[in-house]
Amino acid sequence: MPGLFVVLEGGDGAGKSTQLTRLAAWLREAGHEVVVTYEPGDTRLGATIRTLVLDQSSGDITPRAEALLYAADKAQHVYEVVRPALEAGKVVVCDRYVDSMIAYQAAGRSQDADEIRGLADWATGALVPDLTVVLDVPVERALGEKTDLDRMESAGADFHARVRSYFLDLASQAPARYLVLQGREDRDAIEAAIRARVETLLP
Ligand SMILES: Nc1ncnc2c1ncn2[C@@H]1O[C@H](COP(=O)(O)OP(=O)(O)OP(=O)(O)O)[C@@H](O)[C@H]1O
Ligand SMILES: [Mg+2]
């Protein structure tokens, strides 16, 4: 596809949204058409799914149901937002994607990673990002200050430690498609490192 697909991954509070905003502004200034989006939730169907998976009132959702809900969000998001934008030659900058689903729904929930990846790939038609930026932060620093935690955020320190290390595993398996940065370093330095890498991928 003619566009460029960049994803920001990392734990809760790692600085994804901060860097996403900065990257998008820089790309737009350089004259690129940019679509800024996120998972779960950035479609009409997805917004409902997001409420279901994140709201504490959903209670005890079985990990299989949780994975299927995330998969449905991704299927709709790729169909409605990501693929059309890439086909039109735009730069898509997405806050979380398939790696989050594998890290949280497989590593976090102790489910089989190959099965969850299979489900995610089926949902997205195996659409792989050109670049995934992983912002790595120690779990206690990311969630330390936050109080009103959602269902995922309140899943416990062990859960988040498994999620964190799984992102790093994924990145180490395909370094050409990943950039791993320390999420709590200087914001400008992180921004510059992301730009430098994205620049090499732009048409
Ligand atoms: N490099 C940084 N160093 C210190 N603090 C940061 C840095 N980047 C962002 N922050 C702050 O950390 C908090 C979380 O940042 P941000 O919302 O960008 O993270 P996020 O990964 O999108 O979080 P969430 O998972 O909750 O969406 C914010 O208060 C933000 O201002
Ligand atoms: Mg965010």
mmCIF file of N, CA and C in Angstrom, residues 94-203:
data_model
loop_
_atom_site.group_PDB
_atom_site.id
_atom_site.type_symbol
_atom_site.label_atom_id
_atom_site.label_comp_id
_atom_site.label_asym_id
_atom_site.label_seq_id
_atom_site.Cartn_x
_atom_site.Cartn_y
_atom_site.Cartn_z
ATOM 1 N N CYS A 94 -0.891 5.536 14.728
ATOM 2 C CA CYS A 94 -1.904 4.851 15.546
ATOM 3 C C CYS A 94 -1.396 4.555 16.957
ATOM 4 N N ASP A 95 -2.205 4.934 17.925
ATOM 5 C CA ASP A 95 -1.928 4.718 19.348
ATOM 6 C C ASP A 95 -2.419 3.312 19.695
ATOM 7 N N ARG A 96 -1.491 2.371 19.812
ATOM 8 C CA ARG A 96 -1.732 0.938 20.059
ATOM 9 C C ARG A 96 -2.284 0.219 18.834
ATOM 10 N N TYR A 97 -1.856 -1.051 18.696
ATOM 11 C CA TYR A 97 -2.340 -1.888 17.588
ATOM 12 C C TYR A 97 -2.211 -3.347 18.011
ATOM 13 N N VAL A 98 -1.934 -4.232 17.075
ATOM 14 C CA VAL A 98 -1.940 -5.679 17.341
ATOM 15 C C VAL A 98 -0.987 -6.078 18.476
ATOM 16 N N ASP A 99 0.167 -5.460 18.564
ATOM 17 C CA ASP A 99 1.117 -5.855 19.615
ATOM 18 C C ASP A 99 0.518 -5.657 21.003
ATOM 19 N N SER A 100 -0.278 -4.609 21.169
ATOM 20 C CA SER A 100 -0.943 -4.423 22.459
ATOM 21 C C SER A 100 -1.869 -5.594 22.750
ATOM 22 N N MET A 101 -2.567 -6.050 21.722
ATOM 23 C CA MET A 101 -3.496 -7.166 21.945
ATOM 24 C C MET A 101 -2.734 -8.421 22.345
ATOM 25 N N ILE A 102 -1.590 -8.658 21.718
ATOM 26 C CA ILE A 102 -0.818 -9.853 22.082
ATOM 27 C C ILE A 102 -0.208 -9.679 23.483
ATOM 28 N N ALA A 103 0.315 -8.481 23.743
ATOM 29 C CA ALA A 103 0.946 -8.252 25.044
ATOM 30 C C ALA A 103 -0.074 -8.336 26.189
ATOM 31 N N TYR A 104 -1.226 -7.706 26.013
ATOM 32 C CA TYR A 104 -2.205 -7.679 27.109
ATOM 33 C C TYR A 104 -3.056 -8.947 27.158
ATOM 34 N N GLN A 105 -3.603 -9.337 25.977
ATOM 35 C CA GLN A 105 -4.556 -10.448 25.999
ATOM 36 C C GLN A 105 -3.859 -11.812 26.016
ATOM 37 N N ALA A 106 -2.605 -11.888 25.564
ATOM 38 C CA ALA A 106 -1.882 -13.170 25.654
ATOM 39 C C ALA A 106 -0.931 -13.152 26.847
ATOM 40 N N ALA A 107 0.134 -12.341 26.786
ATOM 41 C CA ALA A 107 1.113 -12.339 27.881
ATOM 42 C C ALA A 107 0.454 -11.912 29.194
ATOM 43 N N GLY A 108 -0.287 -10.817 29.171
ATOM 44 C CA GLY A 108 -0.918 -10.306 30.390
ATOM 45 C C GLY A 108 -1.906 -11.304 30.974
ATOM 46 N N ARG A 109 -2.788 -11.822 30.143
ATOM 47 C CA ARG A 109 -3.850 -12.730 30.605
ATOM 48 C C ARG A 109 -3.439 -14.198 30.589
ATOM 49 N N SER A 110 -2.177 -14.449 30.323
ATOM 50 C CA SER A 110 -1.655 -15.825 30.292
ATOM 51 C C SER A 110 -2.416 -16.727 29.310
ATOM 52 N N GLN A 111 -2.653 -16.207 28.124
ATOM 53 C CA GLN A 111 -3.241 -17.001 27.043
ATOM 54 C C GLN A 111 -2.153 -17.299 26.014
ATOM 55 N N ASP A 112 -2.446 -18.244 25.100
ATOM 56 C CA ASP A 112 -1.460 -18.653 24.110
ATOM 57 C C ASP A 112 -1.196 -17.529 23.089
ATOM 58 N N ALA A 113 0.071 -17.117 23.001
ATOM 59 C CA ALA A 113 0.410 -15.968 22.149
ATOM 60 C C ALA A 113 0.155 -16.253 20.669
ATOM 61 N N ASP A 114 0.434 -17.480 20.227
ATOM 62 C CA ASP A 114 0.208 -17.799 18.809
ATOM 63 C C ASP A 114 -1.283 -17.745 18.466
ATOM 64 N N GLU A 115 -2.104 -18.209 19.398
ATOM 65 C CA GLU A 115 -3.551 -18.164 19.152
ATOM 66 C C GLU A 115 -4.043 -16.725 19.091
ATOM 67 N N ILE A 116 -3.568 -15.906 20.018
ATOM 68 C CA ILE A 116 -4.016 -14.501 20.027
ATOM 69 C C ILE A 116 -3.497 -13.782 18.786
ATOM 70 N N ARG A 117 -2.260 -14.076 18.388
ATOM 71 C CA ARG A 117 -1.740 -13.456 17.162
ATOM 72 C C ARG A 117 -2.558 -13.888 15.946
ATOM 73 N N GLY A 118 -2.917 -15.159 15.927
ATOM 74 C CA GLY A 118 -3.747 -15.668 14.825
ATOM 75 C C GLY A 118 -5.074 -14.921 14.752
ATOM 76 N N LEU A 119 -5.657 -14.708 15.905
ATOM 77 C CA LEU A 119 -6.933 -13.994 15.981
ATOM 78 C C LEU A 119 -6.776 -12.547 15.506
ATOM 79 N N ALA A 120 -5.701 -11.905 15.975
ATOM 80 C CA ALA A 120 -5.459 -10.503 15.589
ATOM 81 C C ALA A 120 -5.192 -10.401 14.089
ATOM 82 N N ASP A 121 -4.396 -11.322 13.563
ATOM 83 C CA ASP A 121 -4.080 -11.277 12.129
ATOM 84 C C ASP A 121 -5.328 -11.538 11.282
ATOM 85 N N TRP A 122 -6.169 -12.418 11.768
ATOM 86 C CA TRP A 122 -7.422 -12.674 11.056
ATOM 87 C C TRP A 122 -8.277 -11.408 11.060
ATOM 88 N N ALA A 123 -8.314 -10.733 12.205
ATOM 89 C CA ALA A 123 -9.130 -9.518 12.335
ATOM 90 C C ALA A 123 -8.634 -8.407 11.408
ATOM 91 N N THR A 124 -7.332 -8.260 11.294
ATOM 92 C CA THR A 124 -6.768 -7.126 10.544
ATOM 93 C C THR A 124 -6.446 -7.486 9.095
ATOM 94 N N GLY A 125 -6.654 -8.753 8.722
ATOM 95 C CA GLY A 125 -6.188 -9.180 7.403
ATOM 96 C C GLY A 125 -4.668 -9.129 7.353
ATOM 97 N N ALA A 126 -4.031 -9.374 8.499
ATOM 98 C CA ALA A 126 -2.566 -9.423 8.639
ATOM 99 C C ALA A 126 -1.885 -8.135 8.178
ATOM 100 N N LEU A 127 -2.509 -7.019 8.449
ATOM 101 C CA LEU A 127 -1.884 -5.728 8.139
ATOM 102 C C LEU A 127 -0.809 -5.419 9.186
ATOM 103 N N VAL A 128 0.438 -5.302 8.723
ATOM 104 C CA VAL A 128 1.588 -5.104 9.627
ATOM 105 C C VAL A 128 2.078 -3.660 9.507
ATOM 106 N N PRO A 129 2.347 -2.998 10.628
ATOM 107 C CA PRO A 129 2.853 -1.621 10.568
ATOM 108 C C PRO A 129 4.243 -1.557 9.910
ATOM 109 N N ASP A 130 4.542 -0.420 9.282
ATOM 110 C CA ASP A 130 5.890 -0.213 8.747
ATOM 111 C C ASP A 130 6.877 0.002 9.889
ATOM 112 N N LEU A 131 6.400 0.688 10.928
ATOM 113 C CA LEU A 131 7.258 0.928 12.091
ATOM 114 C C LEU A 131 6.403 0.924 13.355
ATOM 115 N N THR A 132 6.907 0.233 14.375
ATOM 116 C CA THR A 132 6.285 0.282 15.693
ATOM 117 C C THR A 132 7.289 0.860 16.683
ATOM 118 N N VAL A 133 6.896 1.963 17.319
ATOM 119 C CA VAL A 133 7.733 2.581 18.346
ATOM 120 C C VAL A 133 7.249 2.054 19.695
ATOM 121 N N VAL A 134 8.142 1.421 20.435
ATOM 122 C CA VAL A 134 7.796 0.934 21.773
ATOM 123 C C VAL A 134 8.396 1.885 22.799
ATOM 124 N N LEU A 135 7.528 2.505 23.585
ATOM 125 C CA LEU A 135 7.998 3.365 24.679
ATOM 126 C C LEU A 135 8.011 2.521 25.944
ATOM 127 N N ASP A 136 9.203 2.281 26.431
ATOM 128 C CA ASP A 136 9.375 1.371 27.562
ATOM 129 C C ASP A 136 9.511 2.149 28.865
ATOM 130 N N VAL A 137 8.665 1.793 29.834
ATOM 131 C CA VAL A 137 8.735 2.445 31.150
ATOM 132 C C VAL A 137 8.543 1.399 32.235
ATOM 133 N N PRO A 138 9.302 1.512 33.326
ATOM 134 C CA PRO A 138 9.049 0.632 34.465
ATOM 135 C C PRO A 138 7.601 0.778 34.921
ATOM 136 N N VAL A 139 6.951 -0.334 35.207
ATOM 137 C CA VAL A 139 5.519 -0.342 35.505
ATOM 138 C C VAL A 139 5.157 0.616 36.635
ATOM 139 N N GLU A 140 5.938 0.605 37.685
ATOM 140 C CA GLU A 140 5.577 1.423 38.859
ATOM 141 C C GLU A 140 5.637 2.913 38.533
ATOM 142 N N ARG A 141 6.496 3.292 37.566
ATOM 143 C CA ARG A 141 6.573 4.712 37.204
ATOM 144 C C ARG A 141 5.413 5.123 36.331
ATOM 145 N N ALA A 142 4.965 4.208 35.481
ATOM 146 C CA ALA A 142 3.898 4.546 34.544
ATOM 147 C C ALA A 142 2.574 4.761 35.267
ATOM 148 N N LEU A 143 2.231 3.846 36.155
ATOM 149 C CA LEU A 143 0.917 3.912 36.787
ATOM 150 C C LEU A 143 0.965 4.521 38.181
ATOM 151 N N GLY A 144 2.185 4.815 38.641
ATOM 152 C CA GLY A 144 2.380 5.289 40.008
ATOM 153 C C GLY A 144 1.466 6.406 40.438
ATOM 154 N N GLU A 145 1.353 7.439 39.599
ATOM 155 C CA GLU A 145 0.620 8.642 40.029
ATOM 156 C C GLU A 145 -0.887 8.519 39.820
ATOM 157 N N LYS A 146 -1.302 7.558 38.987
ATOM 158 C CA LYS A 146 -2.708 7.529 38.568
ATOM 159 C C LYS A 146 -3.626 6.952 39.643
ATOM 160 N N THR A 147 -4.856 7.491 39.741
ATOM 161 C CA THR A 147 -5.775 6.978 40.756
ATOM 162 C C THR A 147 -6.944 6.182 40.159
ATOM 163 N N ASP A 148 -7.796 6.811 39.342
ATOM 164 C CA ASP A 148 -8.975 6.085 38.852
ATOM 165 C C ASP A 148 -8.595 5.137 37.712
ATOM 166 N N LEU A 149 -8.149 3.951 38.072
ATOM 167 C CA LEU A 149 -7.640 2.998 37.082
ATOM 168 C C LEU A 149 -8.787 2.288 36.360
ATOM 169 N N ASP A 150 -8.613 2.052 35.032
ATOM 170 C CA ASP A 150 -9.614 1.287 34.290
ATOM 171 C C ASP A 150 -9.338 -0.217 34.454
ATOM 172 N N ARG A 151 -10.135 -1.052 33.772
ATOM 173 C CA ARG A 151 -10.015 -2.516 33.952
ATOM 174 C C ARG A 151 -8.611 -3.018 33.662
ATOM 175 N N MET A 152 -7.992 -2.502 32.595
ATOM 176 C CA MET A 152 -6.656 -2.970 32.220
ATOM 177 C C MET A 152 -5.609 -2.447 33.200
ATOM 178 N N GLU A 153 -5.731 -1.161 33.508
ATOM 179 C CA GLU A 153 -4.730 -0.534 34.377
ATOM 180 C C GLU A 153 -4.718 -1.168 35.767
ATOM 181 N N SER A 154 -5.859 -1.674 36.185
ATOM 182 C CA SER A 154 -5.953 -2.218 37.542
ATOM 183 C C SER A 154 -5.685 -3.723 37.570
ATOM 184 N N ALA A 155 -5.103 -4.262 36.476
ATOM 185 C CA ALA A 155 -4.908 -5.724 36.404
ATOM 186 C C ALA A 155 -3.734 -6.222 37.243
ATOM 187 N N GLY A 156 -2.961 -5.341 37.850
ATOM 188 C CA GLY A 156 -1.927 -5.796 38.778
ATOM 189 C C GLY A 156 -0.519 -5.677 38.226
ATOM 190 N N ALA A 157 0.444 -5.624 39.141
ATOM 191 C CA ALA A 157 1.836 -5.380 38.759
ATOM 192 C C ALA A 157 2.430 -6.527 37.933
ATOM 193 N N ASP A 158 2.103 -7.781 38.273
ATOM 194 C CA ASP A 158 2.640 -8.928 37.519
ATOM 195 C C ASP A 158 2.144 -8.895 36.080
ATOM 196 N N PHE A 159 0.855 -8.620 35.934
ATOM 197 C CA PHE A 159 0.241 -8.496 34.606
ATOM 198 C C PHE A 159 1.012 -7.460 33.791
ATOM 199 N N HIS A 160 1.242 -6.280 34.371
ATOM 200 C CA HIS A 160 1.896 -5.212 33.623
ATOM 201 C C HIS A 160 3.372 -5.504 33.359
ATOM 202 N N ALA A 161 3.986 -6.249 34.253
ATOM 203 C CA ALA A 161 5.378 -6.646 34.018
ATOM 204 C C ALA A 161 5.464 -7.610 32.835
ATOM 205 N N ARG A 162 4.495 -8.527 32.725
ATOM 206 C CA ARG A 162 4.472 -9.459 31.581
ATOM 207 C C ARG A 162 4.227 -8.698 30.279
ATOM 208 N N VAL A 163 3.321 -7.728 30.335
ATOM 209 C CA VAL A 163 3.022 -6.902 29.156
ATOM 210 C C VAL A 163 4.279 -6.169 28.704
ATOM 211 N N ARG A 164 4.948 -5.551 29.655
ATOM 212 C CA ARG A 164 6.145 -4.774 29.328
ATOM 213 C C ARG A 164 7.196 -5.654 28.674
ATOM 214 N N SER A 165 7.477 -6.798 29.264
ATOM 215 C CA SER A 165 8.553 -7.611 28.699
ATOM 216 C C SER A 165 8.142 -8.200 27.356
ATOM 217 N N TYR A 166 6.833 -8.402 27.153
ATOM 218 C CA TYR A 166 6.410 -8.940 25.858
ATOM 219 C C TYR A 166 6.614 -7.935 24.719
ATOM 220 N N PHE A 167 6.366 -6.669 24.990
ATOM 221 C CA PHE A 167 6.644 -5.639 23.972
ATOM 222 C C PHE A 167 8.120 -5.686 23.572
ATOM 223 N N LEU A 168 8.979 -5.834 24.568
ATOM 224 C CA LEU A 168 10.423 -5.854 24.279
ATOM 225 C C LEU A 168 10.804 -7.106 23.495
ATOM 226 N N ASP A 169 10.165 -8.237 23.822
ATOM 227 C CA ASP A 169 10.415 -9.479 23.061
ATOM 228 C C ASP A 169 10.020 -9.300 21.600
ATOM 229 N N LEU A 170 8.822 -8.750 21.402
ATOM 230 C CA LEU A 170 8.347 -8.548 20.024
ATOM 231 C C LEU A 170 9.332 -7.677 19.253
ATOM 232 N N ALA A 171 9.793 -6.610 19.882
ATOM 233 C CA ALA A 171 10.719 -5.694 19.214
ATOM 234 C C ALA A 171 12.034 -6.387 18.889
ATOM 235 N N SER A 172 12.511 -7.218 19.799
ATOM 236 C CA SER A 172 13.808 -7.862 19.557
ATOM 237 C C SER A 172 13.709 -8.919 18.467
ATOM 238 N N GLN A 173 12.494 -9.421 18.217
ATOM 239 C CA GLN A 173 12.327 -10.433 17.167
ATOM 240 C C GLN A 173 12.345 -9.830 15.758
ATOM 241 N N ALA A 174 12.056 -8.547 15.636
ATOM 242 C CA ALA A 174 12.001 -7.922 14.301
ATOM 243 C C ALA A 174 12.532 -6.492 14.377
ATOM 244 N N PRO A 175 13.816 -6.317 14.720
ATOM 245 C CA PRO A 175 14.354 -4.959 14.963
ATOM 246 C C PRO A 175 14.181 -4.003 13.780
ATOM 247 N N ALA A 176 14.094 -4.528 12.566
ATOM 248 C CA ALA A 176 13.948 -3.652 11.400
ATOM 249 C C ALA A 176 12.612 -2.911 11.421
ATOM 250 N N ARG A 177 11.621 -3.482 12.106
ATOM 251 C CA ARG A 177 10.293 -2.871 12.121
ATOM 252 C C ARG A 177 9.964 -2.214 13.458
ATOM 253 N N TYR A 178 10.977 -2.113 14.334
ATOM 254 C CA TYR A 178 10.733 -1.547 15.670
ATOM 255 C C TYR A 178 11.757 -0.492 16.044
ATOM 256 N N LEU A 179 11.320 0.402 16.920
ATOM 257 C CA LEU A 179 12.221 1.347 17.570
ATOM 258 C C LEU A 179 11.831 1.334 19.048
ATOM 259 N N VAL A 180 12.761 0.944 19.901
ATOM 260 C CA VAL A 180 12.487 0.912 21.345
ATOM 261 C C VAL A 180 13.171 2.099 22.003
ATOM 262 N N LEU A 181 12.381 2.871 22.762
ATOM 263 C CA LEU A 181 12.920 4.058 23.442
ATOM 264 C C LEU A 181 12.479 4.052 24.898
ATOM 265 N N GLN A 182 13.282 4.650 25.739
ATOM 266 C CA GLN A 182 12.899 4.802 27.143
ATOM 267 C C GLN A 182 11.855 5.909 27.241
ATOM 268 N N GLY A 183 10.657 5.562 27.722
ATOM 269 C CA GLY A 183 9.510 6.473 27.683
ATOM 270 C C GLY A 183 9.611 7.678 28.611
ATOM 271 N N ARG A 184 10.405 7.612 29.668
ATOM 272 C CA ARG A 184 10.434 8.730 30.609
ATOM 273 C C ARG A 184 11.696 9.585 30.488
ATOM 274 N N GLU A 185 12.369 9.460 29.351
ATOM 275 C CA GLU A 185 13.490 10.366 29.088
ATOM 276 C C GLU A 185 12.918 11.725 28.655
ATOM 277 N N ASP A 186 13.804 12.623 28.320
ATOM 278 C CA ASP A 186 13.418 13.945 27.856
ATOM 279 C C ASP A 186 12.474 13.848 26.631
ATOM 280 N N ARG A 187 11.339 14.543 26.718
ATOM 281 C CA ARG A 187 10.331 14.438 25.654
ATOM 282 C C ARG A 187 10.864 14.836 24.281
ATOM 283 N N ASP A 188 11.672 15.907 24.276
ATOM 284 C CA ASP A 188 12.224 16.380 22.999
ATOM 285 C C ASP A 188 13.179 15.349 22.398
ATOM 286 N N ALA A 189 13.937 14.689 23.261
ATOM 287 C CA ALA A 189 14.883 13.680 22.777
ATOM 288 C C ALA A 189 14.140 12.479 22.187
ATOM 289 N N ILE A 190 13.052 12.080 22.841
ATOM 290 C CA ILE A 190 12.242 10.970 22.314
ATOM 291 C C ILE A 190 11.652 11.369 20.963
ATOM 292 N N GLU A 191 11.106 12.574 20.920
ATOM 293 C CA GLU A 191 10.506 13.074 19.680
ATOM 294 C C GLU A 191 11.533 13.050 18.546
ATOM 295 N N ALA A 192 12.742 13.523 18.837
ATOM 296 C CA ALA A 192 13.789 13.583 17.802
ATOM 297 C C ALA A 192 14.164 12.179 17.309
ATOM 298 N N ALA A 193 14.231 11.241 18.236
ATOM 299 C CA ALA A 193 14.593 9.869 17.853
ATOM 300 C C ALA A 193 13.514 9.249 16.969
ATOM 301 N N ILE A 194 12.255 9.521 17.290
ATOM 302 C CA ILE A 194 11.157 8.988 16.471
ATOM 303 C C ILE A 194 11.187 9.618 15.075
ATOM 304 N N ARG A 195 11.348 10.931 15.045
ATOM 305 C CA ARG A 195 11.430 11.629 13.748
ATOM 306 C C ARG A 195 12.527 11.060 12.870
ATOM 307 N N ALA A 196 13.691 10.884 13.484
ATOM 308 C CA ALA A 196 14.851 10.420 12.711
ATOM 309 C C ALA A 196 14.550 9.080 12.041
ATOM 310 N N ARG A 197 13.850 8.219 12.775
ATOM 311 C CA ARG A 197 13.549 6.901 12.209
ATOM 312 C C ARG A 197 12.429 6.997 11.161
ATOM 313 N N VAL A 198 11.387 7.770 11.462
ATOM 314 C CA VAL A 198 10.263 7.898 10.529
ATOM 315 C C VAL A 198 10.735 8.528 9.215
ATOM 316 N N GLU A 199 11.647 9.469 9.350
ATOM 317 C CA GLU A 199 12.177 10.167 8.164
ATOM 318 C C GLU A 199 12.735 9.185 7.123
ATOM 319 N N THR A 200 13.361 8.118 7.611
ATOM 320 C CA THR A 200 13.966 7.134 6.697
ATOM 321 C C THR A 200 12.895 6.354 5.936
ATOM 322 N N LEU A 201 11.655 6.394 6.421
ATOM 323 C CA LEU A 201 10.592 5.593 5.816
ATOM 324 C C LEU A 201 9.662 6.396 4.917
ATOM 325 N N LEU A 202 9.759 7.721 5.011
ATOM 326 C CA LEU A 202 8.851 8.563 4.241
ATOM 327 C C LEU A 202 9.188 8.502 2.757
ATOM 328 N N PRO A 203 8.159 8.625 1.923
ATOM 329 C CA PRO A 203 8.402 8.606 0.484
ATOM 330 C C PRO A 203 9.234 9.811 0.018
#
